[in-house]
C-alpha positions as CSV (number, residue, x, y, z in Angstrom):
1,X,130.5,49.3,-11.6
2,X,128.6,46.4,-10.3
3,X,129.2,42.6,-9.1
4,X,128.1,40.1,-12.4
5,X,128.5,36.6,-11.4
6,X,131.3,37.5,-9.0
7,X,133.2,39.5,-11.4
8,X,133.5,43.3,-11.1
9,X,132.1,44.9,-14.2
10,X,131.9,48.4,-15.2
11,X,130.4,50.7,-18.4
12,X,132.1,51.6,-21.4
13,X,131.9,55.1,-19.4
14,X,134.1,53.6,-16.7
15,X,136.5,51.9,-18.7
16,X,137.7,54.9,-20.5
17,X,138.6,56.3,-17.5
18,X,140.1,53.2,-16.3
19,X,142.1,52.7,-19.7
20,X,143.9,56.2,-18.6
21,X,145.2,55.0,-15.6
22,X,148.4,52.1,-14.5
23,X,145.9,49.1,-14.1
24,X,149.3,47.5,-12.5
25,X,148.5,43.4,-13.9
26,X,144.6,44.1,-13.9
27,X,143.0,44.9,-17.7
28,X,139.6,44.8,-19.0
29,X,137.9,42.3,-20.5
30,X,134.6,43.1,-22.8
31,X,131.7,40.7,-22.0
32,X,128.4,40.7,-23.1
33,X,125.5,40.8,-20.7
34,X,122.2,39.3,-20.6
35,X,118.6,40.0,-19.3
36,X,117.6,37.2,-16.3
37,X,116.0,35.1,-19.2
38,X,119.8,34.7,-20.4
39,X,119.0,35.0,-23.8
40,X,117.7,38.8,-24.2
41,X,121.3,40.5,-24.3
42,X,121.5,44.0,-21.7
43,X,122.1,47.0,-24.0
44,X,125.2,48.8,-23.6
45,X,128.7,48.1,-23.9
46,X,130.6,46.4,-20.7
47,X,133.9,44.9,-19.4
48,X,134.8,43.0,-16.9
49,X,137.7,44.5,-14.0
50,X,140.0,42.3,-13.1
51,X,142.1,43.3,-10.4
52,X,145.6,42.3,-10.9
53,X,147.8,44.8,-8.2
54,X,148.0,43.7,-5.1
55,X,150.2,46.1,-2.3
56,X,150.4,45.5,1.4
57,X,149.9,49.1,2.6
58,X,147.1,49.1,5.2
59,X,147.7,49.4,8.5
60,X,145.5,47.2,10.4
61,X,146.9,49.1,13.7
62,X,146.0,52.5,13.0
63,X,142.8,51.1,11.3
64,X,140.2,50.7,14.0
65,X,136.7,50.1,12.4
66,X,138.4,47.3,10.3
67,X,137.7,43.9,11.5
68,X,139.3,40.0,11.7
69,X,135.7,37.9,10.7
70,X,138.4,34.8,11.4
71,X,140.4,34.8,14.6
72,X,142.9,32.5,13.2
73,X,143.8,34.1,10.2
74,X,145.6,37.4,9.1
75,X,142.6,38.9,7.0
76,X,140.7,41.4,7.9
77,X,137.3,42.8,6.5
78,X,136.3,46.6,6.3
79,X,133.3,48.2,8.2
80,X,130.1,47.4,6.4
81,X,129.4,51.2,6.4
82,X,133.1,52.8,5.3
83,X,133.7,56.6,6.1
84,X,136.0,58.8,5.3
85,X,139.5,57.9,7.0
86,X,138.6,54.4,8.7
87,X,141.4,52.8,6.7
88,X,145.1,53.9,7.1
89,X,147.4,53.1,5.0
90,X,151.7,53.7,4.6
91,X,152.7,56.5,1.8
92,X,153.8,53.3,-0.3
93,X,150.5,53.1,-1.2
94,X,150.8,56.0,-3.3
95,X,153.5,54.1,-5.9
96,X,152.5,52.0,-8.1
97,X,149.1,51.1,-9.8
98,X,146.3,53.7,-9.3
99,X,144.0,50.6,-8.5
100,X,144.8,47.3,-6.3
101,X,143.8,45.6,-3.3
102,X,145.3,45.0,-0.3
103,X,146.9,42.0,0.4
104,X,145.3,42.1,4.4
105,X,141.4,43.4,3.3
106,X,138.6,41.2,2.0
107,X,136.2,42.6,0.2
108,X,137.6,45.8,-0.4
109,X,139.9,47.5,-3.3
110,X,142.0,51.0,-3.7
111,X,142.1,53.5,-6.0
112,X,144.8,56.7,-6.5
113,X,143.6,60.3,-5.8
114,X,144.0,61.0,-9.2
115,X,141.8,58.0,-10.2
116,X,139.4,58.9,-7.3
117,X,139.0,62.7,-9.4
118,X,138.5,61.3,-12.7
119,X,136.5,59.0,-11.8
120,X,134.3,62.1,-10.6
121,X,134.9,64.4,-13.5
122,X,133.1,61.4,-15.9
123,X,130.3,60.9,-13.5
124,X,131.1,57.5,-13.3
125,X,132.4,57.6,-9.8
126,X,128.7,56.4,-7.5
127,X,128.6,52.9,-7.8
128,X,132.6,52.7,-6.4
129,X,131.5,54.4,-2.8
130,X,134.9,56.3,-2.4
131,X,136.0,57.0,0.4
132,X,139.4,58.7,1.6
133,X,142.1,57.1,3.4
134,X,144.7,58.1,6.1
135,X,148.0,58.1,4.4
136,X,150.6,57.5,7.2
């Protein structure tokens, strides 16, 4: 998974794993890649995430190391350097799509536990820096 252009874009490796799971309104797009030249295509098969669940679940409260970059406006930002259980969220984030983002967060996107492991059993799991979250 990696940022191409401002679009979240993952390996053929990732989107089979992705395809197993309730993408909620997101899919998967194919695209083709190319080399900085922009004619030399990137080898490989790739398709572009989009993100199309959205849930309110976090709970900026009980979230400490999350912060407001804009004093006037109801959107927060996660720490630069997530760990383990700096985000909590309400058990409603477990219905639903395996993989959204938060209505309240910038810059930052869920996944289910049961994503989270298969993600880990392909070996595709790295480049999404998982990290848990306090379910509340």
């Amino acid at each position: 998974m990696f940022n191409a252009g401002g679009t979240w874009t993952v390996s053929a490796a990732c989107a089979a794993v992705l395809r197993q799971f309730d993408l909620g309104d997101g899919n998967l797009y194919p695209v083709k890649l190319f080399q900085h030249d922009r004619i030399a295509p990137v080898e490989g098969e790739y398709f572009c995430l989009n993100f199309g669940a959205q849930k309110t679940a976090v709970l900026t409260d009980q979230s400490p190391r999350i912060t407001k970059p804009y004093p006037n406006h109801d959107i927060w930002q996660p720490p630069g350097a997530m760990q383990d259980k700096d985000i909590a969220v309400t058990v409603s984030a477990l219905d639903g799509p395996d993989i959204w983002m938060d209505t309240q967060l910038r810059d930052a996107f869920f996944v289910s536990d049961a994503l989270a492991q298969a993600l880990r059993a392909a070996k595709v799991s790295r480049p999404f820096k998982l990290r848990k979250c306090i379910v509340v």
